Short mmCIF file of C-alpha atoms in Angstrom, two decimals:
data_model
loop_
_atom_site.label_atom_id
_atom_site.label_comp_id
_atom_site.label_asym_id
_atom_site.label_seq_id
_atom_site.Cartn_x
_atom_site.Cartn_y
_atom_site.Cartn_z
CA MET A 384 0.00 0.00 0.00
CA GLY A 385 1.52 3.32 -1.09
CA GLU A 386 0.70 6.37 1.02
CA ILE A 387 -0.25 9.72 -0.48
CA SER A 388 1.32 12.96 0.69
CA GLU A 389 -0.11 15.13 3.47
CA ARG A 390 -1.35 17.72 0.95
CA ALA A 391 -2.96 15.01 -1.16
CA ALA A 392 -4.60 13.57 1.96
CA VAL A 393 -6.11 16.98 2.77
CA ARG A 394 -7.39 17.26 -0.79
CA ARG A 395 -8.82 13.76 -0.53
CA LEU A 396 -10.68 14.79 2.63
CA HIS A 397 -12.31 17.64 0.74
CA ASP A 398 -13.12 15.43 -2.26
CA ARG A 399 -14.58 12.53 -0.30
CA PHE A 400 -16.36 14.24 2.59
CA GLY A 401 -17.18 17.48 0.81
CA PHE A 402 -17.36 18.58 -2.80
CA GLY A 403 -13.76 19.56 -3.39
CA PRO A 404 -11.47 22.20 -1.90
CA ARG A 405 -11.88 25.92 -2.21
CA PRO A 406 -8.81 27.93 -3.24
CA GLY A 407 -6.37 28.04 -0.32
CA ALA A 408 -7.99 25.15 1.54
CA LEU A 409 -5.11 22.76 0.87
CA GLY A 410 -2.75 24.83 2.99
CA VAL A 411 -4.59 23.77 6.14
CA GLY A 412 -3.42 20.68 8.04
CA PHE A 413 -5.13 17.30 7.95
CA GLU A 414 -6.45 17.30 11.53
CA THR A 415 -7.73 20.86 11.23
CA THR A 416 -9.52 19.92 8.01
CA VAL A 417 -11.09 16.89 9.70
CA ALA A 418 -12.33 19.10 12.54
CA ARG A 419 -13.86 21.57 10.07
CA LEU A 420 -15.54 18.97 7.89
CA PHE A 421 -16.95 17.02 10.81
CA GLY A 422 -17.88 20.01 12.94
CA THR A 423 -21.37 19.94 14.42
CA ALA A 424 -22.31 23.63 14.31
CA ALA A 425 -25.34 24.19 12.10
CA GLU A 426 -24.72 25.85 8.76
CA GLY A 427 -26.89 28.60 7.36
CA GLY A 428 -27.47 28.94 3.67
CA VAL A 429 -30.30 29.76 1.34
CA ALA A 430 -33.68 28.75 2.75
CA PRO A 431 -35.47 25.99 0.84
CA PRO A 432 -37.91 27.23 -1.78
CA ALA A 433 -41.55 27.62 -0.85
CA LEU A 434 -43.45 25.08 -2.90
CA PRO A 435 -47.21 25.57 -3.05
CA ALA A 436 -49.31 22.44 -3.35
CA LEU A 437 -50.33 21.67 -6.90
CA GLY A 438 -53.95 21.12 -7.74
CA VAL A 439 -55.20 17.90 -9.30
CA ALA A 440 -56.39 18.34 -12.86
CA ALA A 441 -59.84 17.01 -13.63
CA LYS A 442 -59.86 13.91 -15.79
CA GLY A 443 -59.79 14.85 -19.44
CA ASP A 444 -58.73 18.47 -18.81
CA LYS A 445 -55.64 18.55 -21.04
CA GLU A 446 -54.86 22.24 -20.46
CA ALA A 447 -54.96 21.88 -16.68
CA LYS A 448 -52.79 18.77 -16.89
CA LYS A 449 -50.30 20.59 -19.08
CA ALA A 450 -50.17 23.50 -16.64
CA ALA A 451 -49.71 21.14 -13.69
CA ASN A 452 -46.82 19.36 -15.42
CA LYS A 453 -45.20 22.69 -16.18
CA SER A 454 -45.52 23.70 -12.52
CA ARG A 455 -43.99 20.38 -11.41
CA ALA A 456 -41.02 20.91 -13.72
CA ARG A 457 -40.58 24.44 -12.40
CA GLN A 458 -40.64 23.26 -8.80
CA GLU A 459 -38.15 20.50 -9.49
CA LEU A 460 -35.82 23.05 -11.09
CA GLU A 461 -36.10 25.26 -8.01
CA VAL A 462 -35.36 22.41 -5.60
CA SER A 463 -32.47 21.05 -7.68
CA SER A 464 -30.87 24.49 -8.01
CA TRP A 465 -31.34 25.12 -4.30
CA TRP A 466 -29.59 21.86 -3.43
CA LEU A 467 -26.70 22.60 -5.78
CA GLU A 468 -26.39 25.97 -4.03
CA ARG A 469 -26.14 24.25 -0.65
CA MET A 470 -23.53 21.83 -1.98
CA VAL A 471 -21.42 24.69 -3.32
CA ALA A 472 -21.77 26.79 -0.15
CA GLY A 473 -21.41 24.04 2.47
CA GLU A 474 -18.27 23.85 4.59
CA ARG A 475 -18.96 20.59 6.41
CA ALA A 476 -19.70 17.00 5.49
CA THR A 477 -23.44 17.50 5.95
CA GLU A 478 -24.30 18.11 2.30
CA ARG A 479 -22.00 15.36 1.05
CA MET A 480 -23.71 12.88 3.36
CA ALA A 481 -27.13 14.12 2.25
CA TRP A 482 -25.97 13.38 -1.29
CA PHE A 483 -24.69 9.95 -0.24
CA TRP A 484 -27.96 8.99 1.41
CA HIS A 485 -29.89 10.22 -1.63
CA GLY A 486 -28.00 7.63 -3.63
CA HIS A 487 -28.36 4.98 -0.92
CA PHE A 488 -32.12 5.36 -0.35
CA ALA A 489 -32.38 6.22 -4.04
CA THR A 490 -35.74 7.85 -4.82
CA SER A 491 -36.63 9.44 -8.15
CA ASN A 492 -39.02 12.27 -8.78
CA GLN A 493 -39.73 10.74 -12.18
CA LYS A 494 -42.21 8.46 -10.39
CA VAL A 495 -42.87 10.41 -7.18
CA ARG A 496 -43.84 13.51 -9.21
CA SER A 497 -43.75 15.81 -6.22
CA ALA A 498 -40.93 18.26 -5.48
CA GLN A 499 -42.52 18.75 -2.04
CA LEU A 500 -42.06 15.09 -1.12
CA MET A 501 -38.52 15.00 -2.51
CA LEU A 502 -37.60 18.15 -0.58
CA ALA A 503 -39.04 16.72 2.65
CA GLN A 504 -36.95 13.56 2.19
CA ASN A 505 -33.89 15.65 1.42
CA GLN A 506 -34.31 17.56 4.67
CA VAL A 507 -34.30 14.29 6.60
CA PHE A 508 -31.01 13.30 4.97
CA ARG A 509 -29.54 16.64 5.98
CA ALA A 510 -30.83 16.54 9.56
CA GLN A 511 -30.03 12.90 10.29
CA GLY A 512 -27.36 11.93 7.76
CA ARG A 513 -24.51 12.18 10.26
CA GLY A 514 -26.34 10.86 13.29
CA SER A 515 -27.80 7.47 14.16
CA PHE A 516 -28.47 5.11 11.29
CA THR A 517 -31.26 3.65 13.43
CA ALA A 518 -33.09 6.96 13.42
CA LEU A 519 -32.43 7.48 9.71
CA ALA A 520 -33.60 3.98 8.73
CA ARG A 521 -36.74 4.35 10.83
CA ALA A 522 -37.47 7.69 9.18
CA MET A 523 -36.90 6.34 5.68
CA ILE A 524 -39.11 3.27 6.05
CA VAL A 525 -42.10 5.60 6.53
CA ASP A 526 -40.86 8.40 4.26
CA ALA A 527 -43.59 9.65 1.94
CA ALA A 528 -41.41 9.90 -1.17
CA LEU A 529 -39.94 6.44 -0.63
CA ILE A 530 -43.39 4.98 -0.02
CA LYS A 531 -44.61 6.36 -3.36
CA TRP A 532 -41.41 5.32 -5.14
CA LEU A 533 -41.60 1.72 -3.89
CA ASP A 534 -45.35 1.20 -4.12
CA GLY A 535 -46.10 1.46 -0.42
CA ASN A 536 -49.52 2.89 -1.20
CA ASP A 537 -50.45 -0.51 -2.63
CA ASN A 538 -49.39 -2.32 0.54
CA ARG A 539 -52.41 -3.26 2.66
CA LYS A 540 -53.73 -5.99 4.91
CA GLY A 541 -54.59 -9.09 2.93
CA SER A 542 -52.66 -7.88 -0.12
CA PRO A 543 -49.11 -6.99 0.88
CA ASN A 544 -46.84 -5.35 -1.68
CA GLU A 545 -43.27 -6.54 -1.06
CA ASN A 546 -41.36 -3.87 -2.96
CA LEU A 547 -40.41 -1.58 -0.08
CA ALA A 548 -39.70 -4.44 2.33
CA ARG A 549 -37.45 -6.19 -0.20
CA GLU A 550 -35.39 -3.13 -1.09
CA PHE A 551 -35.11 -2.14 2.56
CA LEU A 552 -33.39 -5.44 3.26
CA GLU A 553 -31.45 -5.92 0.03
CA LEU A 554 -30.24 -2.38 -0.71
CA PHE A 555 -30.61 -0.31 2.44
CA THR A 556 -29.71 -2.43 5.48
CA LEU A 557 -28.45 -5.98 4.86
CA GLY A 558 -27.48 -6.89 1.31
CA ILE A 559 -28.21 -9.97 -0.77
CA GLY A 560 -28.00 -13.32 0.97
CA HIS A 561 -28.76 -12.17 4.49
CA TYR A 562 -32.54 -12.59 4.48
CA ALA A 563 -35.11 -15.12 3.28
CA GLU A 564 -38.22 -14.65 1.14
CA VAL A 565 -40.40 -15.19 4.21
CA ASP A 566 -38.68 -12.20 5.85
CA VAL A 567 -39.63 -10.05 2.86
CA PHE A 568 -43.26 -11.20 2.92
CA GLU A 569 -43.63 -10.81 6.67
CA GLY A 570 -41.80 -7.48 6.55
CA ALA A 571 -44.27 -6.23 3.95
CA ARG A 572 -47.08 -7.15 6.33
CA ALA A 573 -45.38 -5.11 9.05
CA LEU A 574 -45.32 -2.09 6.72
CA THR A 575 -49.02 -2.20 5.84
CA GLY A 576 -51.14 0.82 6.76
CA TRP A 577 -48.83 3.63 5.64
CA THR A 578 -50.19 5.76 2.81
CA VAL A 579 -49.40 9.07 1.14
CA ARG A 580 -52.00 11.69 0.32
CA ARG A 581 -51.64 14.21 -2.47
CA THR A 582 -52.18 17.13 -0.13
CA SER A 583 -49.46 16.38 2.47
CA VAL A 584 -45.72 15.67 2.62
CA LYS A 585 -46.26 13.49 5.67
CA PRO A 586 -47.39 9.87 5.37
CA VAL A 587 -50.56 8.81 7.14
CA PHE A 588 -51.00 5.60 9.11
CA ARG A 589 -54.41 4.05 8.49
CA ALA A 590 -55.02 1.39 11.10
CA LYS A 591 -57.72 -0.35 9.05
CA ARG A 592 -55.15 -1.12 6.35
CA HIS A 593 -52.55 -2.43 8.78
CA ASP A 594 -52.10 -6.15 9.35
CA GLY A 595 -52.01 -6.42 13.13
CA ASP A 596 -51.64 -10.19 13.29
CA PRO A 597 -48.35 -11.75 14.48
CA LYS A 598 -45.48 -11.91 11.97
CA THR A 599 -42.34 -14.02 12.05
CA ILE A 600 -39.29 -12.10 10.82
CA PHE A 601 -35.75 -13.46 11.14
CA GLY A 602 -37.13 -16.20 13.34
CA LYS A 603 -38.77 -13.82 15.82
CA THR A 604 -42.55 -13.61 16.20
CA GLY A 605 -44.54 -10.59 17.27
CA ASP A 606 -46.93 -7.86 16.16
CA PHE A 607 -44.17 -5.96 14.38
CA ASP A 608 -44.83 -2.58 12.79
CA ALA A 609 -42.61 -0.48 10.50
CA ALA A 610 -40.20 0.58 13.25
CA GLY A 611 -40.06 -2.98 14.58
CA PHE A 612 -39.22 -4.33 11.14
CA ALA A 613 -36.44 -1.75 10.74
CA ASP A 614 -35.01 -2.64 14.16
CA LEU A 615 -35.01 -6.36 13.37
CA ALA A 616 -33.06 -5.75 10.14
CA LEU A 617 -30.50 -3.50 11.85
CA ALA A 618 -30.04 -6.01 14.67
CA LYS A 619 -28.77 -8.63 12.24
CA PRO A 620 -24.99 -8.93 12.66
CA GLU A 621 -24.45 -8.51 8.91
CA SER A 622 -26.07 -5.07 8.87
CA ALA A 623 -23.21 -3.08 10.41
CA ALA A 624 -20.62 -4.35 7.92
CA PHE A 625 -23.05 -3.75 5.07
CA VAL A 626 -23.72 -0.12 6.01
CA VAL A 627 -20.08 0.82 6.62
CA GLY A 628 -19.17 -1.05 3.43
CA ARG A 629 -21.55 1.09 1.38
CA ILE A 630 -20.13 4.27 2.91
CA TRP A 631 -16.61 3.10 2.09
CA PHE A 632 -17.58 2.14 -1.46
CA ARG A 633 -19.05 5.54 -2.27
CA LEU A 634 -16.67 7.78 -0.34
CA VAL A 635 -13.31 6.04 -0.39
CA SER A 636 -12.80 3.22 -2.87
CA ALA A 637 -14.56 0.56 -4.92
CA THR A 638 -12.01 -1.87 -3.48
CA PRO A 639 -13.23 -3.26 -0.15
CA PRO A 640 -11.15 -2.15 2.84
CA PRO A 641 -8.80 -4.55 4.66
CA ALA A 642 -10.41 -6.78 7.29
CA ALA A 643 -8.72 -4.83 10.08
CA THR A 644 -10.22 -1.59 8.73
CA VAL A 645 -13.69 -3.15 8.57
CA GLU A 646 -13.35 -4.19 12.22
CA ARG A 647 -12.36 -0.67 13.24
CA LEU A 648 -15.23 0.90 11.32
CA VAL A 649 -17.81 -1.54 12.68
CA ALA A 650 -16.50 -0.86 16.19
CA ALA A 651 -16.91 2.89 15.61
CA TYR A 652 -20.42 2.33 14.25
CA GLY A 653 -21.20 0.52 17.50
CA SER A 654 -24.53 -0.26 19.11
CA GLY A 655 -25.61 3.35 18.55
CA ARG A 656 -25.01 2.95 14.79
CA ASP A 657 -23.14 6.25 14.79
CA ILE A 658 -22.55 7.50 11.23
CA GLN A 659 -20.38 10.44 12.30
CA ALA A 660 -18.12 8.09 14.25
CA VAL A 661 -17.71 5.94 11.12
CA LEU A 662 -16.70 8.97 9.03
CA THR A 663 -14.15 10.04 11.62
CA ALA A 664 -12.78 6.50 11.80
CA ILE A 665 -12.47 6.35 8.00
CA ALA A 666 -10.44 9.57 7.92
CA ALA A 667 -8.14 8.28 10.67
CA ASP A 668 -7.61 4.83 9.16
CA PRO A 669 -4.31 4.16 7.34
CA ALA A 670 -6.26 2.67 4.42
CA PHE A 671 -7.79 6.10 3.73
CA ARG A 672 -4.37 7.29 2.56
CA ASP A 673 -3.79 4.38 0.19
CA SER A 674 -2.57 5.81 -3.11
CA ALA A 675 -4.55 3.15 -4.98
CA SER A 676 -7.88 4.49 -3.70
CA ALA A 677 -8.67 6.67 -6.69
CA MET A 678 -12.29 7.38 -7.58
CA VAL A 679 -13.94 8.85 -10.66
CA LYS A 680 -15.98 11.83 -9.55
CA GLN A 681 -19.70 11.54 -10.09
CA PRO A 682 -21.01 14.30 -12.41
CA VAL A 683 -22.69 16.25 -9.62
CA GLU A 684 -19.57 16.04 -7.45
CA TRP A 685 -17.42 17.17 -10.36
CA ALA A 686 -19.69 20.11 -11.28
CA VAL A 687 -20.14 21.29 -7.70
CA GLY A 688 -16.40 21.05 -7.09
CA LEU A 689 -15.73 23.13 -10.19
CA MET A 690 -18.22 25.78 -9.09
CA ARG A 691 -16.59 25.90 -5.65
CA ALA A 692 -13.14 26.33 -7.21
CA LEU A 693 -14.38 29.08 -9.54
CA GLY A 694 -16.42 30.92 -6.91
CA ILE A 695 -19.72 30.38 -8.75
CA ARG A 696 -22.95 30.35 -6.77
CA PRO A 697 -25.94 28.70 -8.51
CA SER A 698 -28.25 31.19 -6.83
CA ALA A 699 -26.55 33.99 -8.79
CA LEU A 700 -27.19 32.35 -12.16
CA ASP A 701 -30.21 33.23 -14.24
CA ASP A 702 -32.89 30.64 -15.00
CA LYS A 703 -31.57 29.99 -18.50
CA THR A 704 -28.08 29.23 -17.22
CA ARG A 705 -29.37 27.07 -14.38
CA LEU A 706 -31.34 25.06 -16.91
CA LYS A 707 -28.19 24.64 -18.96
CA VAL A 708 -26.30 23.44 -15.87
CA LEU A 709 -28.94 20.79 -15.21
CA ALA A 710 -28.97 19.89 -18.91
CA GLY A 711 -25.21 19.41 -18.71
CA LEU A 712 -25.58 17.13 -15.71
CA LYS A 713 -28.27 15.19 -17.54
CA GLY A 714 -25.92 14.83 -20.49
CA MET A 715 -23.37 13.27 -18.15
CA GLY A 716 -26.03 10.97 -16.72
CA GLN A 717 -26.76 12.41 -13.27
CA VAL A 718 -29.31 14.93 -12.05
CA PRO A 719 -30.32 15.47 -8.40
CA PHE A 720 -33.63 13.83 -7.49
CA ARG A 721 -33.49 11.61 -10.59
CA PRO A 722 -31.52 8.42 -9.82
CA PRO A 723 -32.07 5.81 -12.55
CA SER A 724 -33.27 3.08 -10.20
CA VAL A 725 -33.65 2.12 -6.56
CA GLY A 726 -30.07 0.87 -6.78
CA GLY A 727 -28.87 4.43 -7.25
CA TRP A 728 -26.29 5.70 -9.70
CA PRO A 729 -23.42 3.70 -11.18
CA SER A 730 -19.81 4.39 -10.24
CA GLY A 731 -16.31 4.37 -11.64
CA ALA A 732 -15.72 4.06 -15.37
CA SER A 733 -19.46 4.35 -16.05
CA TRP A 734 -18.96 8.13 -15.96
CA LEU A 735 -16.16 8.09 -18.56
CA THR A 736 -18.14 7.44 -21.73
CA THR A 737 -17.57 9.51 -24.86
CA SER A 738 -20.98 11.16 -24.63
CA ALA A 739 -20.40 12.02 -20.97
CA GLY A 740 -17.03 13.51 -21.90
CA VAL A 741 -18.58 15.80 -24.49
CA ALA A 742 -21.26 16.94 -22.03
CA ARG A 743 -18.59 17.49 -19.36
CA LEU A 744 -16.55 19.76 -21.62
CA GLN A 745 -19.62 21.75 -22.64
CA LEU A 746 -20.63 22.26 -19.02
CA ALA A 747 -17.07 23.18 -18.06
CA GLN A 748 -17.06 25.80 -20.82
CA LEU A 749 -20.38 27.19 -19.61
CA LEU A 750 -19.18 27.46 -16.01
CA ALA A 751 -15.81 28.92 -16.96
CA LYS A 752 -17.61 31.75 -18.75
CA GLN A 753 -19.51 32.57 -15.54
CA ALA A 754 -16.34 32.91 -13.46
CA ASP A 755 -14.12 35.88 -12.72
CA LEU A 756 -10.79 34.80 -14.18
CA GLY A 757 -8.99 38.13 -13.75
CA GLN A 758 -6.16 36.72 -11.66
CA LEU A 759 -5.58 33.88 -14.09
CA GLU A 760 -5.54 36.28 -17.04
CA LYS A 761 -2.75 38.28 -15.38
CA SER A 762 -0.68 35.24 -14.49
CA SER A 763 2.40 34.36 -16.50
CA ALA A 764 2.22 30.76 -15.27
CA ARG A 765 -1.33 29.91 -16.17
CA VAL A 766 -0.92 26.15 -16.36
CA ASP A 767 0.29 26.00 -12.77
CA GLY A 768 -2.20 28.68 -11.82
CA VAL A 769 -5.16 26.60 -12.99
CA ARG A 770 -3.69 23.55 -11.26
CA VAL A 771 -3.63 25.41 -7.94
CA LEU A 772 -7.09 26.86 -8.56
CA LEU A 773 -8.59 23.39 -9.15
CA GLY A 774 -6.65 21.77 -6.30
CA VAL A 775 -4.85 19.29 -8.54
CA ASP A 776 -1.71 17.76 -7.02
CA ALA A 777 0.25 17.67 -10.28
CA TRP A 778 -0.23 17.55 -14.05
CA THR A 779 1.18 14.73 -16.11
CA ASP A 780 3.47 15.80 -18.93
CA ARG A 781 0.75 14.97 -21.44
CA THR A 782 -1.82 17.19 -19.73
CA ARG A 783 0.67 20.00 -19.14
CA ASN A 784 1.62 20.05 -22.81
CA ALA A 785 -2.04 20.09 -23.87
CA LEU A 786 -2.82 22.99 -21.55
CA ALA A 787 0.28 24.96 -22.50
CA GLY A 788 -1.13 25.57 -25.97
CA LEU A 789 -4.27 27.31 -24.69
CA THR A 790 -4.27 31.09 -24.39
CA ASP A 791 -7.90 31.83 -23.52
CA PRO A 792 -8.31 31.52 -19.71
CA ALA A 793 -11.88 30.22 -19.93
CA GLN A 794 -10.89 27.53 -22.42
CA LEU A 795 -7.87 26.66 -20.27
CA ILE A 796 -10.13 26.18 -17.24
CA ALA A 797 -12.62 24.09 -19.22
CA VAL A 798 -10.01 21.74 -20.63
CA ALA A 799 -8.19 21.44 -17.31
CA ALA A 800 -11.44 20.57 -15.56
CA CYS A 801 -11.88 17.69 -17.99
CA ALA A 802 -8.35 16.36 -17.55
CA PRO A 803 -7.99 12.96 -15.82
CA GLU A 804 -6.15 14.59 -12.93
CA TYR A 805 -9.31 16.55 -12.04
CA VAL A 806 -12.04 14.15 -13.14
CA VAL A 807 -10.48 11.41 -11.00
CA SER A 808 -10.03 12.01 -7.28
CA GLY A 809 -6.73 10.40 -6.44
#
């Protein structure tokens, strides 16, 4: 295992637990950076947009339906832009963990069709994403957006729908091979009764739809409800390793950590299922500094990191430009609130397709034109200047030679932002 330098380790902290360093951030020590990222003081930021409830168009009223769809699209744009703003502005790991949990409990507005429900779920990720996984899992199993996404409205006594119960076990808490089909069926029975109304962001428990008869889940029998089902899943010994493994996979490396690291992370997770303790343990573990733990940045992480480096705030962009930013992210294959499936987004080389590369360059050009590049224009060492600005450790000779031929600062930024040294977090 090769170990990266102290400066590279600080940059990796910003990449993995935030959305990239701001200019000057790499001059701060590792422990100080850890303390800043994992600080507990609440952050301010732009308040979430006010989203009025949308009316239900009468059947056959095409104009009303068209207007409602237009309003939904507008609200989703507002919420997506607001979240990008928070990602750019955030100084702690809170927003990065909200983004992680959005991919873990992956829910798409394509089916939910309610920016209000997606925003409410997002606020739970932000409030609880660094606390107890018990509390987060309990909140998610009765989350209105997740219920709609995984057909919880169709789950009732006498006719259980297994979708939410199955994904809760397979993707959210345990992983494949650690539950039986009977656990899925009985778990679905435990989840009966929860429904979502069009007029509220909060789910409603309807006792008449709940199956109150005894259920047997993981060999234990009782009148389990949603919280009881969640607790039974988390109590399985395989759950802790699964959860910390997913955090490692998305934040550190696609290569599983050494057994000794897993033991340390599970110990930090503990009986309280403390997410913050796991993050701190990851940063302190020797495996975190392994030079082989490179990761391709997801499109949203890449774009937000570039905006942070360039001092661009999404809230300052006009609607047309914000739409272009989201179109660029869509071209790369990733838009907030639109994961492709309940399994979340892909990782690694999946983001390095030719079409994604073209969209990445176009978005980089758009963002570079929004930035104040006065200092770079005056610099006589622009290639090194853009390296420092983007927080890149070093350029390869090939990249340096390619950048050296560019005279326009905006084009230099755009090409540099698409270089492997920036697209991949080493």
